[in-house]
Amino acid sequence: PDSIISIGNSAFYDCTRLISVTIPDSVTSIGGGAFSGCTSLTSIEVSDNNENYSSFDGVLFNKDKSELITYPAGKADSEYAIPNSVTSIGSYAFCGCTSLTSVEIPDGVTSIGDRAFSLCTSLTSVEIPYGVTSIGEVTFSNCRSLASITIPDSVTSIGEFAFLSCTILTSVTIPNSVTTIGGYAFYDNPLTSVTIGNGIQ
């Protein structure tokens, strides 16, 4: 309703039968993972008069579409090209999107939030563009179809559990730019080849 100005962290977490959400112009704040686990959610629509948020094709963005906040987990598309206006992928943005096999990330993206692609179990490959400086915690965990990952030499840190349980990931090359790798970053992966750059501290 129009009386709502804030939607908290994990507000609708695991509402598995929720299929659509309409956000009024009164909302000024949406917390992290607000729609995480909503496996039937196909559309998030935002009032045109909202000054802080917007939507396009059911996907939630900030007003100027520089941040992708939530891609609904119930959308049936297998491929998605993130708009070129986006520079930041929010925490939990694609979490649990089990239908996606491919996500095209534009060159302008510099930030990828924690758990952004966690539980994308059909995702087969991701090319992280040059300009991204860190891979957050649990970012690609449980991407069980992820066969390859390209880490550009703009990345300086890889967070804890970043690639946890990517169960067919056999090879990884960590560039010279990376100085820190968090605990359990590649835990439960059948790695047969690892190349670590000379920047690791």
PDB file of N, CA and C in Angstrom, residues 3-60:
ATOM      1  N   SER A   3       1.058   3.566   2.032  1.00  0.00           N
ATOM      2  CA  SER A   3       1.577   3.981   3.337  1.00  0.00           C
ATOM      3  C   SER A   3       3.001   3.489   3.593  1.00  0.00           C
ATOM      4  N   ILE A   4       3.469   2.529   2.799  1.00  0.00           N
ATOM      5  CA  ILE A   4       4.783   1.923   3.016  1.00  0.00           C
ATOM      6  C   ILE A   4       5.887   2.777   2.407  1.00  0.00           C
ATOM      7  N   ILE A   5       6.917   3.076   3.228  1.00  0.00           N
ATOM      8  CA  ILE A   5       8.085   3.806   2.720  1.00  0.00           C
ATOM      9  C   ILE A   5       9.344   2.944   2.732  1.00  0.00           C
ATOM     10  N   SER A   6       9.322   1.834   3.480  1.00  0.00           N
ATOM     11  CA  SER A   6      10.510   1.007   3.587  1.00  0.00           C
ATOM     12  C   SER A   6      10.151  -0.478   3.556  1.00  0.00           C
ATOM     13  N   ILE A   7      10.908  -1.254   2.771  1.00  0.00           N
ATOM     14  CA  ILE A   7      10.795  -2.710   2.735  1.00  0.00           C
ATOM     15  C   ILE A   7      12.114  -3.249   3.278  1.00  0.00           C
ATOM     16  N   GLY A   8      12.082  -3.982   4.380  1.00  0.00           N
ATOM     17  CA  GLY A   8      13.294  -4.384   5.084  1.00  0.00           C
ATOM     18  C   GLY A   8      14.054  -5.522   4.445  1.00  0.00           C
ATOM     19  N   ASN A   9      15.235  -5.791   5.006  1.00  0.00           N
ATOM     20  CA  ASN A   9      16.049  -6.918   4.561  1.00  0.00           C
ATOM     21  C   ASN A   9      15.247  -8.220   4.667  1.00  0.00           C
ATOM     22  N   SER A  10      15.299  -9.027   3.612  1.00  0.00           N
ATOM     23  CA  SER A  10      14.654 -10.352   3.592  1.00  0.00           C
ATOM     24  C   SER A  10      13.162 -10.304   3.903  1.00  0.00           C
ATOM     25  N   ALA A  11      12.510  -9.178   3.604  1.00  0.00           N
ATOM     26  CA  ALA A  11      11.105  -8.963   3.987  1.00  0.00           C
ATOM     27  C   ALA A  11      10.169 -10.055   3.467  1.00  0.00           C
ATOM     28  N   PHE A  12      10.377 -10.496   2.238  1.00  0.00           N
ATOM     29  CA  PHE A  12       9.516 -11.516   1.640  1.00  0.00           C
ATOM     30  C   PHE A  12      10.279 -12.818   1.424  1.00  0.00           C
ATOM     31  N   TYR A  13      11.321 -13.020   2.213  1.00  0.00           N
ATOM     32  CA  TYR A  13      12.182 -14.193   2.038  1.00  0.00           C
ATOM     33  C   TYR A  13      11.378 -15.495   2.021  1.00  0.00           C
ATOM     34  N   ASP A  14      11.639 -16.303   0.988  1.00  0.00           N
ATOM     35  CA  ASP A  14      11.075 -17.647   0.881  1.00  0.00           C
ATOM     36  C   ASP A  14       9.550 -17.665   0.744  1.00  0.00           C
ATOM     37  N   CYS A  15       8.972 -16.577   0.229  1.00  0.00           N
ATOM     38  CA  CYS A  15       7.536 -16.583  -0.096  1.00  0.00           C
ATOM     39  C   CYS A  15       7.391 -17.281  -1.451  1.00  0.00           C
ATOM     40  N   THR A  16       7.360 -18.595  -1.416  1.00  0.00           N
ATOM     41  CA  THR A  16       7.521 -19.388  -2.634  1.00  0.00           C
ATOM     42  C   THR A  16       6.310 -19.365  -3.564  1.00  0.00           C
ATOM     43  N   ARG A  17       5.179 -18.841  -3.112  1.00  0.00           N
ATOM     44  CA  ARG A  17       3.990 -18.805  -3.970  1.00  0.00           C
ATOM     45  C   ARG A  17       3.672 -17.396  -4.459  1.00  0.00           C
ATOM     46  N   LEU A  18       4.495 -16.443  -4.076  1.00  0.00           N
ATOM     47  CA  LEU A  18       4.309 -15.054  -4.513  1.00  0.00           C
ATOM     48  C   LEU A  18       4.729 -14.923  -5.972  1.00  0.00           C
ATOM     49  N   ILE A  19       3.820 -14.421  -6.835  1.00  0.00           N
ATOM     50  CA  ILE A  19       4.139 -14.372  -8.268  1.00  0.00           C
ATOM     51  C   ILE A  19       4.380 -12.956  -8.794  1.00  0.00           C
ATOM     52  N   SER A  20       3.862 -11.922  -8.097  1.00  0.00           N
ATOM     53  CA  SER A  20       4.100 -10.560  -8.578  1.00  0.00           C
ATOM     54  C   SER A  20       4.060  -9.578  -7.414  1.00  0.00           C
ATOM     55  N   VAL A  21       4.780  -8.482  -7.582  1.00  0.00           N
ATOM     56  CA  VAL A  21       4.830  -7.419  -6.572  1.00  0.00           C
ATOM     57  C   VAL A  21       4.713  -6.085  -7.296  1.00  0.00           C
ATOM     58  N   THR A  22       3.886  -5.195  -6.755  1.00  0.00           N
ATOM     59  CA  THR A  22       3.794  -3.824  -7.269  1.00  0.00           C
ATOM     60  C   THR A  22       4.246  -2.872  -6.166  1.00  0.00           C
ATOM     61  N   ILE A  23       5.260  -2.074  -6.469  1.00  0.00           N
ATOM     62  CA  ILE A  23       5.846  -1.157  -5.494  1.00  0.00           C
ATOM     63  C   ILE A  23       5.341   0.253  -5.775  1.00  0.00           C
ATOM     64  N   PRO A  24       4.701   0.904  -4.782  1.00  0.00           N
ATOM     65  CA  PRO A  24       4.137   2.236  -5.006  1.00  0.00           C
ATOM     66  C   PRO A  24       5.198   3.336  -4.988  1.00  0.00           C
ATOM     67  N   ASP A  25       4.792   4.554  -5.326  1.00  0.00           N
ATOM     68  CA  ASP A  25       5.758   5.646  -5.387  1.00  0.00           C
ATOM     69  C   ASP A  25       6.236   6.098  -4.014  1.00  0.00           C
ATOM     70  N   SER A  26       5.587   5.630  -2.937  1.00  0.00           N
ATOM     71  CA  SER A  26       5.956   6.039  -1.587  1.00  0.00           C
ATOM     72  C   SER A  26       7.225   5.358  -1.075  1.00  0.00           C
ATOM     73  N   VAL A  27       7.607   4.218  -1.657  1.00  0.00           N
ATOM     74  CA  VAL A  27       8.742   3.440  -1.159  1.00  0.00           C
ATOM     75  C   VAL A  27      10.066   4.135  -1.480  1.00  0.00           C
ATOM     76  N   THR A  28      10.871   4.356  -0.429  1.00  0.00           N
ATOM     77  CA  THR A  28      12.168   5.018  -0.590  1.00  0.00           C
ATOM     78  C   THR A  28      13.334   4.089  -0.274  1.00  0.00           C
ATOM     79  N   SER A  29      13.048   2.916   0.312  1.00  0.00           N
ATOM     80  CA  SER A  29      14.123   2.015   0.714  1.00  0.00           C
ATOM     81  C   SER A  29      13.692   0.556   0.563  1.00  0.00           C
ATOM     82  N   ILE A  30      14.559  -0.243  -0.075  1.00  0.00           N
ATOM     83  CA  ILE A  30      14.334  -1.683  -0.205  1.00  0.00           C
ATOM     84  C   ILE A  30      15.592  -2.391   0.281  1.00  0.00           C
ATOM     85  N   GLY A  31      15.461  -3.232   1.296  1.00  0.00           N
ATOM     86  CA  GLY A  31      16.606  -3.900   1.905  1.00  0.00           C
ATOM     87  C   GLY A  31      17.166  -5.031   1.076  1.00  0.00           C
ATOM     88  N   GLY A  32      18.357  -5.471   1.448  1.00  0.00           N
ATOM     89  CA  GLY A  32      19.024  -6.567   0.758  1.00  0.00           C
ATOM     90  C   GLY A  32      18.251  -7.857   0.863  1.00  0.00           C
ATOM     91  N   GLY A  33      18.171  -8.590  -0.232  1.00  0.00           N
ATOM     92  CA  GLY A  33      17.504  -9.884  -0.248  1.00  0.00           C
ATOM     93  C   GLY A  33      16.026  -9.821   0.060  1.00  0.00           C
ATOM     94  N   ALA A  34      15.406  -8.667  -0.199  1.00  0.00           N
ATOM     95  CA  ALA A  34      13.988  -8.491   0.148  1.00  0.00           C
ATOM     96  C   ALA A  34      13.097  -9.540  -0.507  1.00  0.00           C
ATOM     97  N   PHE A  35      13.476 -10.001  -1.705  1.00  0.00           N
ATOM     98  CA  PHE A  35      12.655 -10.975  -2.431  1.00  0.00           C
ATOM     99  C   PHE A  35      13.409 -12.284  -2.657  1.00  0.00           C
ATOM    100  N   SER A  36      14.458 -12.514  -1.879  1.00  0.00           N
ATOM    101  CA  SER A  36      15.238 -13.740  -2.015  1.00  0.00           C
ATOM    102  C   SER A  36      14.404 -14.965  -1.656  1.00  0.00           C
ATOM    103  N   GLY A  37      14.541 -16.020  -2.444  1.00  0.00           N
ATOM    104  CA  GLY A  37      13.801 -17.253  -2.187  1.00  0.00           C
ATOM    105  C   GLY A  37      12.379 -17.250  -2.699  1.00  0.00           C
ATOM    106  N   CYS A  38      11.985 -16.183  -3.386  1.00  0.00           N
ATOM    107  CA  CYS A  38      10.638 -16.126  -3.979  1.00  0.00           C
ATOM    108  C   CYS A  38      10.697 -16.831  -5.333  1.00  0.00           C
ATOM    109  N   THR A  39      10.634 -18.132  -5.305  1.00  0.00           N
ATOM    110  CA  THR A  39      10.925 -18.932  -6.488  1.00  0.00           C
ATOM    111  C   THR A  39       9.846 -18.881  -7.566  1.00  0.00           C
ATOM    112  N   SER A  40       8.664 -18.358  -7.236  1.00  0.00           N
ATOM    113  CA  SER A  40       7.601 -18.220  -8.238  1.00  0.00           C
ATOM    114  C   SER A  40       7.449 -16.789  -8.731  1.00  0.00           C
ATOM    115  N   LEU A  41       8.258 -15.884  -8.196  1.00  0.00           N
ATOM    116  CA  LEU A  41       8.127 -14.463  -8.539  1.00  0.00           C
ATOM    117  C   LEU A  41       8.588 -14.222  -9.973  1.00  0.00           C
ATOM    118  N   THR A  42       7.669 -13.710 -10.803  1.00  0.00           N
ATOM    119  CA  THR A  42       7.996 -13.472 -12.210  1.00  0.00           C
ATOM    120  C   THR A  42       8.085 -11.994 -12.561  1.00  0.00           C
ATOM    121  N   SER A  43       7.560 -11.129 -11.689  1.00  0.00           N
ATOM    122  CA  SER A  43       7.511  -9.716 -12.054  1.00  0.00           C
ATOM    123  C   SER A  43       7.511  -8.812 -10.827  1.00  0.00           C
ATOM    124  N   ILE A  44       8.361  -7.788 -10.882  1.00  0.00           N
ATOM    125  CA  ILE A  44       8.340  -6.692  -9.910  1.00  0.00           C
ATOM    126  C   ILE A  44       8.083  -5.411 -10.688  1.00  0.00           C
ATOM    127  N   GLU A  45       6.965  -4.761 -10.408  1.00  0.00           N
ATOM    128  CA  GLU A  45       6.604  -3.533 -11.106  1.00  0.00           C
ATOM    129  C   GLU A  45       6.694  -2.357 -10.139  1.00  0.00           C
ATOM    130  N   VAL A  46       7.203  -1.237 -10.622  1.00  0.00           N
ATOM    131  CA  VAL A  46       7.382  -0.046  -9.798  1.00  0.00           C
ATOM    132  C   VAL A  46       6.588   1.112 -10.407  1.00  0.00           C
ATOM    133  N   SER A  47       5.896   1.846  -9.545  1.00  0.00           N
ATOM    134  CA  SER A  47       5.165   3.028  -9.996  1.00  0.00           C
ATOM    135  C   SER A  47       6.091   3.981 -10.736  1.00  0.00           C
ATOM    136  N   ASP A  48       5.610   4.532 -11.848  1.00  0.00           N
ATOM    137  CA  ASP A  48       6.408   5.480 -12.627  1.00  0.00           C
ATOM    138  C   ASP A  48       6.776   6.720 -11.829  1.00  0.00           C
ATOM    139  N   ASN A  49       5.998   7.008 -10.794  1.00  0.00           N
ATOM    140  CA  ASN A  49       6.243   8.205  -9.992  1.00  0.00           C
ATOM    141  C   ASN A  49       7.211   7.974  -8.838  1.00  0.00           C
ATOM    142  N   ASN A  50       7.680   6.749  -8.673  1.00  0.00           N
ATOM    143  CA  ASN A  50       8.650   6.482  -7.615  1.00  0.00           C
ATOM    144  C   ASN A  50       9.973   7.167  -7.954  1.00  0.00           C
ATOM    145  N   GLU A  51      10.525   7.902  -6.998  1.00  0.00           N
ATOM    146  CA  GLU A  51      11.727   8.698  -7.244  1.00  0.00           C
ATOM    147  C   GLU A  51      13.019   7.928  -6.990  1.00  0.00           C
ATOM    148  N   ASN A  52      12.912   6.701  -6.468  1.00  0.00           N
ATOM    149  CA  ASN A  52      14.108   5.959  -6.087  1.00  0.00           C
ATOM    150  C   ASN A  52      14.305   4.645  -6.846  1.00  0.00           C
ATOM    151  N   TYR A  53      13.221   4.086  -7.350  1.00  0.00           N
ATOM    152  CA  TYR A  53      13.290   2.772  -7.996  1.00  0.00           C
ATOM    153  C   TYR A  53      12.547   2.770  -9.324  1.00  0.00           C
ATOM    154  N   SER A  54      12.882   1.785 -10.149  1.00  0.00           N
ATOM    155  CA  SER A  54      12.224   1.619 -11.444  1.00  0.00           C
ATOM    156  C   SER A  54      12.227   0.140 -11.791  1.00  0.00           C
ATOM    157  N   SER A  55      11.470  -0.217 -12.811  1.00  0.00           N
ATOM    158  CA  SER A  55      11.458  -1.601 -13.277  1.00  0.00           C
ATOM    159  C   SER A  55      11.408  -1.616 -14.791  1.00  0.00           C
ATOM    160  N   PHE A  56      11.941  -2.694 -15.341  1.00  0.00           N
ATOM    161  CA  PHE A  56      11.872  -2.907 -16.783  1.00  0.00           C
ATOM    162  C   PHE A  56      11.770  -4.400 -17.029  1.00  0.00           C
ATOM    163  N   ASP A  57      10.742  -4.807 -17.756  1.00  0.00           N
ATOM    164  CA  ASP A  57      10.497  -6.222 -18.039  1.00  0.00           C
ATOM    165  C   ASP A  57      10.436  -7.041 -16.749  1.00  0.00           C
ATOM    166  N   GLY A  58       9.871  -6.445 -15.702  1.00  0.00           N
ATOM    167  CA  GLY A  58       9.698  -7.147 -14.441  1.00  0.00           C
ATOM    168  C   GLY A  58      10.908  -7.187 -13.539  1.00  0.00           C
ATOM    169  N   VAL A  59      12.007  -6.576 -13.958  1.00  0.00           N
ATOM    170  CA  VAL A  59      13.255  -6.580 -13.195  1.00  0.00           C
ATOM    171  C   VAL A  59      13.376  -5.270 -12.417  1.00  0.00           C
ATOM    172  N   LEU A  60      13.810  -5.348 -11.164  1.00  0.00           N
ATOM    173  CA  LEU A  60      13.889  -4.181 -10.289  1.00  0.00           C
ATOM    174  C   LEU A  60      15.263  -3.512 -10.373  1.00  0.00           C
TER     175      LEU A  60
END
